[in-house]
Coordinates of C-alpha atoms in Angstrom, one line a residue:
Chain A
M1 CA 0.0 0.0 0.0
K2 CA 2.9 2.3 1.0
N3 CA 4.4 1.8 -2.5
I4 CA 1.2 2.6 -4.2
L5 CA 0.9 5.8 -2.2
K6 CA 4.5 6.6 -3.1
K7 CA 3.7 6.0 -6.8
I8 CA 0.7 8.3 -6.7
A9 CA 2.7 11.0 -4.9
A10 CA 5.4 10.7 -7.5
T11 CA 3.0 11.0 -10.4
G12 CA 1.2 13.8 -8.7
L13 CA 4.6 15.6 -8.5
A14 CA 5.2 14.9 -12.1
A15 CA 1.9 16.6 -13.0
V16 CA 2.6 19.6 -10.8
T17 CA 6.1 19.9 -12.5
A18 CA 4.5 19.7 -15.9
I19 CA 2.0 22.5 -15.0
G20 CA 4.9 24.5 -13.6
I21 CA 6.8 24.2 -16.8
I22 CA 3.8 25.4 -18.8
G23 CA 3.4 28.3 -16.4
A24 CA 7.0 29.2 -16.7
G25 CA 6.7 29.0 -20.5
T26 CA 3.7 31.4 -20.4
A27 CA 5.7 33.9 -18.2
L28 CA 8.7 33.7 -20.5
A29 CA 6.6 34.0 -23.6
S30 CA 5.0 37.2 -22.4
E31 CA 8.2 38.8 -21.0
D32 CA 10.5 38.0 -23.9
A33 CA 8.0 38.8 -26.7
D34 CA 9.9 41.9 -27.6
T35 CA 13.2 40.1 -28.3
L36 CA 11.8 37.2 -30.4
Y37 CA 12.1 38.9 -33.8
R38 CA 15.1 40.3 -35.6
S39 CA 15.2 43.8 -37.1
V40 CA 16.3 44.4 -40.7
D41 CA 19.8 45.3 -39.5
E42 CA 20.1 42.1 -37.4
I43 CA 19.1 40.0 -40.4
I44 CA 21.6 41.7 -42.7
E45 CA 24.3 41.3 -40.1
S46 CA 23.6 37.6 -39.7
G47 CA 23.7 37.1 -43.5
T48 CA 20.6 34.9 -43.6
I49 CA 16.9 35.5 -43.6
N50 CA 14.4 32.8 -42.5
I51 CA 11.3 32.7 -44.7
G52 CA 8.4 30.4 -44.0
V53 CA 6.9 29.0 -47.2
F54 CA 4.7 26.1 -48.2
S55 CA 6.5 23.1 -49.6
D56 CA 3.4 21.3 -50.9
K57 CA 1.1 24.0 -52.4
S58 CA 1.8 24.1 -56.1
P59 CA 2.1 26.6 -57.9
F60 CA 2.5 29.0 -55.0
G61 CA 5.0 27.4 -52.8
Y62 CA 6.4 23.9 -53.4
V63 CA 9.5 21.8 -53.7
D64 CA 10.2 20.7 -57.3
E65 CA 11.7 17.4 -58.5
Y66 CA 15.2 18.8 -58.0
G67 CA 14.5 19.7 -54.3
E68 CA 14.3 23.4 -55.0
Y69 CA 11.6 25.7 -53.6
Q70 CA 9.5 27.1 -56.4
G71 CA 6.3 29.1 -57.0
Y72 CA 4.7 32.5 -56.8
D73 CA 5.5 33.1 -53.2
V74 CA 9.1 31.8 -53.5
Y75 CA 9.8 34.0 -56.6
F76 CA 9.0 37.0 -54.3
A77 CA 11.1 35.5 -51.5
Q78 CA 14.0 35.1 -53.8
R79 CA 13.9 38.8 -54.7
I80 CA 13.7 39.8 -51.0
G81 CA 16.9 37.8 -50.4
E82 CA 18.6 39.5 -53.3
D83 CA 17.6 43.0 -52.3
L84 CA 18.6 42.5 -48.7
G85 CA 21.8 40.9 -49.8
V86 CA 21.4 37.8 -47.6
E87 CA 21.1 34.1 -48.1
I88 CA 17.6 32.6 -47.7
N89 CA 16.8 29.8 -45.4
Y90 CA 13.4 28.4 -46.4
V91 CA 11.4 26.9 -43.6
S92 CA 8.6 24.6 -44.7
T93 CA 5.3 25.5 -42.8
E94 CA 1.9 24.0 -42.5
A95 CA -1.2 26.2 -42.7
A96 CA -2.0 25.8 -39.0
N97 CA 1.4 26.8 -37.6
R98 CA 2.2 29.9 -39.7
I99 CA 1.3 32.3 -36.8
E100 CA 3.3 30.2 -34.4
Y101 CA 6.4 30.3 -36.5
L102 CA 6.4 34.1 -36.4
Q103 CA 5.4 34.4 -32.7
T104 CA 8.3 32.2 -31.7
G105 CA 10.8 33.9 -34.0
K106 CA 11.5 30.7 -36.0
V107 CA 11.0 32.7 -39.2
D108 CA 11.4 36.4 -40.0
I109 CA 8.8 36.5 -42.7
I110 CA 5.9 34.2 -43.6
L111 CA 5.3 34.1 -47.3
A112 CA 3.1 31.1 -47.3
N113 CA 0.0 32.3 -49.3
F114 CA -1.1 34.0 -46.1
T115 CA -4.6 35.5 -46.4
V116 CA -5.1 38.7 -44.5
T117 CA -7.9 38.5 -41.9
P118 CA -8.8 40.7 -38.9
E119 CA -8.3 37.7 -36.5
R120 CA -4.8 37.0 -37.9
A121 CA -3.9 40.7 -37.9
E122 CA -4.3 40.7 -34.1
E123 CA -1.5 38.1 -33.9
V124 CA 0.9 39.2 -36.6
D125 CA 1.7 42.2 -38.7
F126 CA 0.7 42.1 -42.4
A127 CA 2.7 44.1 -45.0
L128 CA 1.0 45.3 -48.2
P129 CA -0.8 42.7 -50.3
Y130 CA 0.6 41.0 -53.4
M131 CA -2.3 38.8 -54.5
N132 CA -6.1 38.6 -54.5
V133 CA -7.9 35.6 -53.2
A134 CA -11.4 34.3 -52.3
L135 CA -12.6 30.9 -51.3
G136 CA -13.6 28.2 -53.8
V137 CA -15.1 24.7 -53.6
V138 CA -14.1 21.9 -56.0
S139 CA -16.1 18.7 -56.3
H140 CA -16.2 15.5 -58.3
D141 CA -17.6 15.8 -61.9
D142 CA -20.4 13.3 -61.2
N143 CA -21.7 15.4 -58.3
V144 CA -20.8 19.0 -58.7
I145 CA -21.5 21.2 -55.7
T146 CA -22.6 24.6 -56.9
D147 CA -24.1 25.7 -53.6
L148 CA -23.3 24.7 -50.1
S149 CA -26.9 23.8 -49.4
Q150 CA -26.3 20.8 -51.7
V151 CA -24.1 19.2 -49.1
E152 CA -26.4 16.6 -47.5
E153 CA -26.3 15.4 -43.9
G154 CA -23.6 12.8 -43.4
Q155 CA -21.6 14.1 -46.3
Q156 CA -18.3 15.8 -45.6
I157 CA -16.3 18.7 -47.0
I158 CA -12.5 18.5 -46.9
V159 CA -10.6 21.5 -45.4
I160 CA -7.1 22.1 -44.3
S161 CA -6.6 22.9 -40.7
G162 CA -5.7 26.5 -40.1
T163 CA -6.9 27.9 -43.4
T164 CA -9.4 30.7 -44.1
A165 CA -11.7 28.1 -45.7
E166 CA -11.9 26.3 -42.3
T167 CA -12.5 29.5 -40.4
Y168 CA -15.2 30.5 -42.9
L169 CA -17.1 27.2 -42.8
V170 CA -16.9 26.9 -39.0
K171 CA -18.3 30.4 -38.6
N172 CA -20.9 30.5 -41.4
N173 CA -21.9 26.9 -42.0
P174 CA -21.5 25.1 -38.7
E175 CA -24.0 22.5 -39.9
I176 CA -21.6 21.1 -42.5
Q177 CA -19.4 18.3 -41.3
L178 CA -15.7 19.0 -42.0
Q179 CA -13.0 16.5 -42.5
K180 CA -9.8 18.2 -41.6
F181 CA -6.3 17.4 -42.8
D182 CA -3.1 19.0 -41.6
T183 CA -1.2 19.3 -45.0
Y184 CA -2.2 20.1 -48.6
A185 CA -0.7 16.8 -49.7
A186 CA -2.8 14.7 -47.4
A187 CA -6.0 16.6 -48.3
K188 CA -5.3 16.2 -52.0
S189 CA -4.7 12.4 -51.7
A190 CA -7.8 12.0 -49.6
F191 CA -9.9 13.9 -52.0
E192 CA -8.6 11.9 -54.9
N193 CA -9.4 8.8 -53.1
G194 CA -13.1 9.8 -52.9
T195 CA -13.1 11.1 -49.3
G196 CA -15.5 14.0 -49.0
V197 CA -18.0 15.3 -51.5
A198 CA -16.0 18.6 -52.0
W199 CA -12.8 20.4 -51.0
A200 CA -13.0 24.0 -49.8
N201 CA -9.8 26.1 -50.1
D202 CA -8.5 29.3 -51.6
N203 CA -10.1 29.6 -55.0
T204 CA -6.7 29.8 -56.6
E205 CA -5.8 26.5 -55.2
V206 CA -9.0 24.7 -56.2
I207 CA -8.9 26.1 -59.7
A208 CA -5.4 24.9 -60.1
F209 CA -6.4 21.5 -58.8
A210 CA -9.3 21.2 -61.2
I211 CA -7.0 22.3 -64.1
E212 CA -4.3 19.9 -63.2
N213 CA -6.5 16.9 -62.5
E214 CA -9.2 15.4 -64.6
G215 CA -12.6 14.6 -63.3
Y216 CA -13.1 17.7 -61.0
T217 CA -15.1 20.9 -61.4
V218 CA -14.9 24.1 -59.4
G219 CA -18.7 24.4 -58.7
I220 CA -18.2 27.5 -56.4
D221 CA -15.4 29.8 -57.5
S222 CA -16.0 32.6 -55.1
L223 CA -17.3 32.2 -51.6
G224 CA -17.2 34.7 -48.7
S225 CA -15.4 38.0 -49.0
A226 CA -12.7 39.0 -51.5
D227 CA -9.5 38.9 -49.5
T228 CA -5.8 39.6 -50.1
I229 CA -2.6 37.7 -49.5
A230 CA 0.3 39.5 -47.9
P231 CA 3.7 38.8 -46.3
A232 CA 3.5 38.7 -42.5
V233 CA 6.1 39.5 -39.9
T234 CA 6.2 39.1 -36.1
K235 CA 3.9 41.6 -34.3
G236 CA 5.9 44.7 -33.6
N237 CA 8.7 44.1 -36.0
D238 CA 8.3 47.6 -37.5
S239 CA 11.7 47.8 -39.2
L240 CA 11.1 44.7 -41.3
L241 CA 7.5 45.6 -41.9
S242 CA 8.3 49.1 -43.3
W243 CA 11.2 47.6 -45.3
L244 CA 8.8 45.1 -46.9
N245 CA 6.2 47.8 -47.6
D246 CA 8.8 50.0 -49.4
E247 CA 10.0 46.9 -51.3
I248 CA 6.5 46.0 -52.5
V249 CA 5.8 49.6 -53.6
S250 CA 9.2 49.9 -55.4
L251 CA 8.7 46.5 -57.0
G252 CA 5.4 47.8 -58.4
E253 CA 7.3 50.3 -60.5
E254 CA 8.9 47.5 -62.5
N255 CA 5.7 45.4 -62.5
F256 CA 7.4 42.7 -60.6
F257 CA 4.4 40.7 -59.6
H258 CA 3.1 40.5 -63.1
A259 CA 6.5 39.1 -64.1
D260 CA 6.2 36.7 -61.1
Y261 CA 2.7 35.6 -62.3
E262 CA 4.0 35.0 -65.8
A263 CA 7.0 33.0 -64.5
T264 CA 5.1 30.8 -62.0
L265 CA 1.4 30.9 -62.5
A266 CA 0.8 31.3 -66.2
D267 CA 1.5 27.7 -66.9
T268 CA -1.4 26.7 -64.6
Y269 CA -4.0 29.5 -65.0
G270 CA -3.1 30.9 -68.4
L271 CA -3.0 34.7 -68.7
D272 CA -6.7 35.3 -68.2
Y273 CA -6.5 35.4 -64.5
E274 CA -3.4 37.7 -64.4
D275 CA -5.2 40.9 -63.6
T276 CA -7.7 39.3 -61.3
L277 CA -5.0 37.7 -59.1
V278 CA -2.0 40.0 -59.1
V279 CA -1.9 43.0 -56.8
E280 CA 0.9 45.3 -57.9
G281 CA 2.6 47.8 -55.7
G282 CA 0.3 46.9 -52.8
V283 CA -2.6 48.8 -54.4
I284 CA -5.9 46.9 -54.4
A285 CA -8.4 47.7 -57.1
A286 CA -10.8 50.5 -56.0
A287 CA -13.9 48.3 -56.1
E288 CA -12.5 45.8 -53.6
E289 CA -11.0 48.3 -51.3
A290 CA -14.4 49.9 -50.9
E291 CA -15.7 46.6 -49.4
Chain B
M1 CA -3.8 31.8 -19.2
N2 CA -7.4 32.6 -20.1
W3 CA -9.9 30.4 -18.2
E4 CA -12.9 31.4 -20.3
V5 CA -11.0 30.1 -23.4
I6 CA -10.2 26.9 -21.7
Q7 CA -13.8 26.4 -20.6
S8 CA -15.1 27.0 -24.2
Y9 CA -12.6 24.5 -25.6
L10 CA -13.3 21.8 -23.0
P11 CA -16.1 20.0 -24.9
L12 CA -13.9 19.7 -28.0
Y13 CA -11.0 18.3 -25.9
E14 CA -13.4 15.8 -24.2
K15 CA -14.6 14.6 -27.5
A16 CA -11.0 14.3 -28.7
A17 CA -10.0 12.4 -25.6
L18 CA -12.9 10.0 -26.1
L19 CA -11.8 9.3 -29.6
T20 CA -8.2 8.9 -28.5
L21 CA -9.4 6.4 -25.8
K22 CA -11.7 4.6 -28.1
I23 CA -9.2 4.0 -30.9
G24 CA -6.4 3.5 -28.4
W25 CA -8.1 0.8 -26.4
L26 CA -9.6 -1.0 -29.4
G27 CA -6.2 -1.0 -31.1
I28 CA -4.5 -2.2 -27.9
A29 CA -7.1 -4.9 -27.3
F30 CA -6.5 -6.3 -30.8
S31 CA -2.8 -5.9 -30.5
I32 CA -2.8 -8.0 -27.4
I33 CA -4.7 -10.8 -29.1
L34 CA -2.5 -10.5 -32.2
G35 CA 0.7 -10.4 -30.2
F36 CA -0.3 -13.4 -28.1
V37 CA -1.1 -15.5 -31.1
C38 CA 2.1 -14.4 -32.9
A39 CA 4.2 -15.1 -29.8
I40 CA 2.9 -18.6 -29.5
I41 CA 3.6 -19.2 -33.2
R42 CA 7.1 -17.9 -32.9
H43 CA 7.9 -19.7 -29.6
Y44 CA 6.7 -23.1 -30.7
K45 CA 8.1 -22.6 -34.2
I46 CA 5.0 -23.6 -36.0
P47 CA 6.1 -24.4 -39.6
V48 CA 5.6 -21.8 -42.3
L49 CA 3.6 -19.5 -40.1
H50 CA 6.5 -18.7 -37.9
R51 CA 8.4 -17.3 -40.8
I52 CA 5.5 -15.1 -41.9
V53 CA 5.1 -13.9 -38.4
G54 CA 8.8 -13.1 -38.2
I55 CA 8.6 -11.0 -41.3
Y56 CA 5.5 -9.2 -40.0
I57 CA 7.1 -8.4 -36.7
E58 CA 10.3 -7.0 -38.2
L59 CA 8.3 -5.0 -40.8
F60 CA 6.1 -3.3 -38.3
R61 CA 8.6 -2.8 -35.5
N62 CA 11.0 -1.1 -37.9
T63 CA 8.7 1.3 -39.6
P64 CA 7.0 4.4 -38.1
L65 CA 3.3 4.2 -37.3
L66 CA 2.9 7.4 -39.4
I67 CA 4.1 5.6 -42.5
Q68 CA 1.9 2.5 -41.8
L69 CA -1.1 4.8 -41.4
F70 CA -0.3 6.6 -44.7
F71 CA -0.1 3.3 -46.4
L72 CA -3.4 2.0 -45.0
Y73 CA -5.3 5.3 -45.5
F74 CA -3.9 6.7 -48.7
G75 CA -2.3 3.7 -50.3
L76 CA -5.0 1.0 -50.0
P77 CA -7.7 3.0 -51.8
K78 CA -5.4 3.1 -54.9
I79 CA -5.8 -0.6 -55.2
G80 CA -9.5 -0.5 -54.5
I81 CA -9.7 -1.1 -50.7
A82 CA -11.1 2.0 -49.0
I83 CA -11.3 2.0 -45.3
D84 CA -12.5 4.8 -43.1
A85 CA -10.1 6.8 -40.9
E86 CA -11.2 5.3 -37.5
F87 CA -10.9 1.7 -38.7
C88 CA -7.6 2.6 -40.2
G89 CA -6.4 4.0 -36.9
V90 CA -7.5 0.9 -35.0
L91 CA -5.9 -1.4 -37.6
G92 CA -2.6 0.6 -37.7
L93 CA -2.4 0.6 -33.9
A94 CA -3.3 -3.1 -33.7
L95 CA -0.7 -4.1 -36.3
L96 CA 2.1 -2.0 -34.7
G97 CA 1.1 -3.0 -31.2
G98 CA 0.8 -6.7 -32.2
A99 CA 4.5 -6.7 -33.3
Y100 CA 5.6 -5.2 -30.0
M101 CA 3.3 -7.3 -27.8
A102 CA 4.5 -10.5 -29.6
E103 CA 8.1 -9.8 -28.7
S104 CA 7.1 -9.1 -25.1
F105 CA 5.2 -12.3 -24.7
R106 CA 7.9 -14.2 -26.5
S107 CA 10.6 -13.0 -24.1
G108 CA 8.2 -14.0 -21.3
L109 CA 7.8 -17.5 -22.8
E110 CA 11.6 -17.8 -23.3
S111 CA 12.3 -16.9 -19.7
I112 CA 10.8 -20.3 -18.6
E113 CA 13.4 -23.0 -18.3
P114 CA 12.8 -25.9 -20.6
I115 CA 13.2 -28.2 -17.6
Q116 CA 9.7 -27.1 -16.5
T117 CA 8.2 -28.4 -19.7
E118 CA 10.1 -31.6 -19.4
S119 CA 9.1 -32.1 -15.8
A120 CA 5.4 -31.4 -16.5
L121 CA 5.4 -33.8 -19.4
S122 CA 7.1 -36.5 -17.4
L123 CA 4.4 -36.0 -14.7
G124 CA 1.9 -37.0 -17.3
M125 CA 0.5 -33.7 -18.3
S126 CA -0.5 -33.2 -21.9
R127 CA 1.3 -30.6 -24.1
T128 CA -1.8 -28.3 -23.9
Q129 CA -2.0 -28.7 -20.2
T130 CA 1.6 -27.9 -19.9
I131 CA 1.3 -24.7 -21.8
W132 CA -1.9 -23.7 -20.2
H133 CA -1.1 -24.5 -16.5
V134 CA 2.6 -24.3 -16.3
I135 CA 4.2 -22.1 -18.9
L136 CA 1.6 -19.4 -19.6
P137 CA 0.9 -18.2 -16.1
Q138 CA 4.6 -17.6 -15.5
A139 CA 5.3 -16.2 -19.0
I140 CA 2.5 -13.7 -18.7
S141 CA 3.6 -12.6 -15.2
S142 CA 7.1 -12.0 -16.3
S143 CA 6.1 -10.1 -19.4
V144 CA 3.8 -7.7 -17.6
P145 CA 6.3 -4.8 -17.2
A146 CA 7.1 -4.8 -20.9
F147 CA 3.4 -5.2 -21.6
V148 CA 2.4 -2.1 -19.6
A149 CA 5.2 -0.1 -21.2
N150 CA 3.8 -1.1 -24.6
I151 CA 0.3 0.0 -23.7
V152 CA 1.6 3.5 -22.6
F153 CA 3.7 3.6 -25.8
L154 CA 0.7 2.8 -28.0
L155 CA -1.6 5.3 -26.3
K156 CA 1.1 8.0 -26.9
E157 CA 1.4 6.9 -30.5
T158 CA -2.2 7.9 -31.2
S159 CA -0.8 11.5 -31.4
V160 CA 0.1 10.9 -35.1
F161 CA -3.5 10.2 -36.1
S162 CA -3.9 13.8 -37.3
A163 CA -2.2 12.7 -40.5
I164 CA -5.3 10.7 -41.4
S165 CA -7.7 13.4 -40.4
L166 CA -8.8 11.9 -37.0
M167 CA -9.6 14.6 -34.6
D168 CA -7.6 13.2 -31.7
L169 CA -6.2 15.3 -28.9
M170 CA -3.1 16.4 -30.8
F171 CA -5.0 17.4 -33.9
T172 CA -7.7 19.2 -31.9
A173 CA -5.0 21.3 -30.2
K174 CA -3.2 22.1 -33.4
D175 CA -6.5 22.9 -35.2
L176 CA -7.7 25.2 -32.4
I177 CA -4.3 27.0 -32.4
G178 CA -4.6 27.4 -36.1
L179 CA -8.2 28.8 -35.8
Y180 CA -7.9 31.0 -32.7
S181 CA -4.1 31.3 -31.9
K182 CA -4.6 30.6 -28.2
T183 CA -1.4 28.6 -28.1
I184 CA -0.6 28.5 -24.4
E185 CA -4.1 27.4 -23.4
C186 CA -4.4 24.8 -26.1
L187 CA -1.0 23.3 -25.3
A188 CA -1.6 23.3 -21.6
M189 CA -4.9 21.5 -22.1
L190 CA -3.2 19.0 -24.4
V191 CA -0.6 18.1 -21.8
I192 CA -3.2 17.8 -19.0
F193 CA -5.5 15.6 -21.1
Y194 CA -2.7 13.3 -22.0
L195 CA -1.8 13.1 -18.3
I196 CA -5.4 12.3 -17.4
I197 CA -5.4 9.5 -19.9
L198 CA -1.9 8.1 -19.2
L199 CA -1.3 8.5 -15.5
P200 CA -4.1 6.0 -14.4
V201 CA -2.6 3.5 -16.9
S202 CA 0.8 3.9 -15.4
I203 CA -0.5 3.7 -11.8
V204 CA -2.8 0.7 -12.4
G205 CA 0.0 -0.9 -14.5
S206 CA 2.5 -0.7 -11.7
I207 CA 0.0 -2.1 -9.2
V208 CA -0.8 -5.1 -11.5
E209 CA 2.9 -5.5 -12.1
K210 CA 3.6 -5.9 -8.3
K211 CA 0.7 -8.3 -7.8
L212 CA 1.5 -10.5 -10.8
R213 CA 5.3 -10.4 -10.5
F214 CA 5.3 -12.6 -7.4
A215 CA 2.4 -14.7 -8.5
G216 CA 4.7 -17.7 -8.6
F217 CA 5.7 -17.3 -5.0
G218 CA 2.4 -16.3 -3.5
E219 CA 1.9 -13.2 -1.4

């Protein structure tokens, strides 16, 4: 009996220790928040910038067959590295941990097709936008979903954890059952295997998916509000934020993002979407800004 | 630490904990049965079968559960066998656990001196009687520590289930962090829920260990 009591005491102690560690972590996190990010000068001095990108979201951020990072976001990242005069260390992120990576200082910039939302803007600082986006829903050819009310009870829609599509559906269509995956690759495989009646994601992504794979139709190509995609930095990293804003404005003068589109996205979307998708110099078309 | 946030997430964590427990315990139950059968086959070198079992054990002990789950969930449908995520989780855990359990039972069986079998047989007991009344009780009692360690190990392995879209504790925490960015609260709840699930197993396990360990000598 004594031994059992000892054991219980020991495990109790372990639990208390664990809670203590979490508490200490909380305290540290709040005290050291100011020092977690690096200013532009510190980045240039170190000679390397850490940029968080997707590794599985073609054609925006992905690793090609030679192991090189490629895509619309990466093209921009490459230019940032050149203009800062530093090496780039790409950090592969998942949708759900993009904010975490910035808050813990693991990356200096997130360039992972990050949609600007008010909720996210409370946690990180967004620079000027470089792309337009809305949500879209792709489904199988034999059962095209053109309206969310077509999703019957018991049927599921695939979403990726931590994306705006998930947030939107949780908020606006709580009755729809979601099947959540943590990576693009897993969601794609599952959808191809017939899991879920539809897949909700950024419309750019679902359009690309339907173009690249036979047997799928984008039944809903614009859902929710028209949003923008922008680079994000750790909250309070003003020097890097203003450097990025200046960079985006000056890149606009040379029509950099149009060139980016033509180099990375034209193969997938053709040139028809160029003016709809690209945001040049951080200036959003007047109609959308009014919204 | 925001207590209101914790309270509002509680139902989701409870649901996730129940799923973790359901898949965990079903998987473990099947892994015990599978491991037991495999250990007997291996120990008594039943022809043909013991080679197949040997390959199975090495295959599953030397590949990560994540890869086994990927294969079951994303690979099998390609050849026309579609199984749902929960079944996949139970199956993956059972196959992985079965391989570990088999080795634990086998080490228990091997710890019994052959002279005991010989003595039992010479006393006129049949082979089945020998296994059932002499070998197994001792073998099980000596493999209990490894057995309890396996159970704790398997319950912890459930944390990779997020890869196949199961909303277990780990995935629920990651998902909520992605949705609402309440990192500290979500992670703290994650640790505490795992402790709630695993501490009782460890405690009960060590009690059972003590009771059974000396079964042979009485108490």
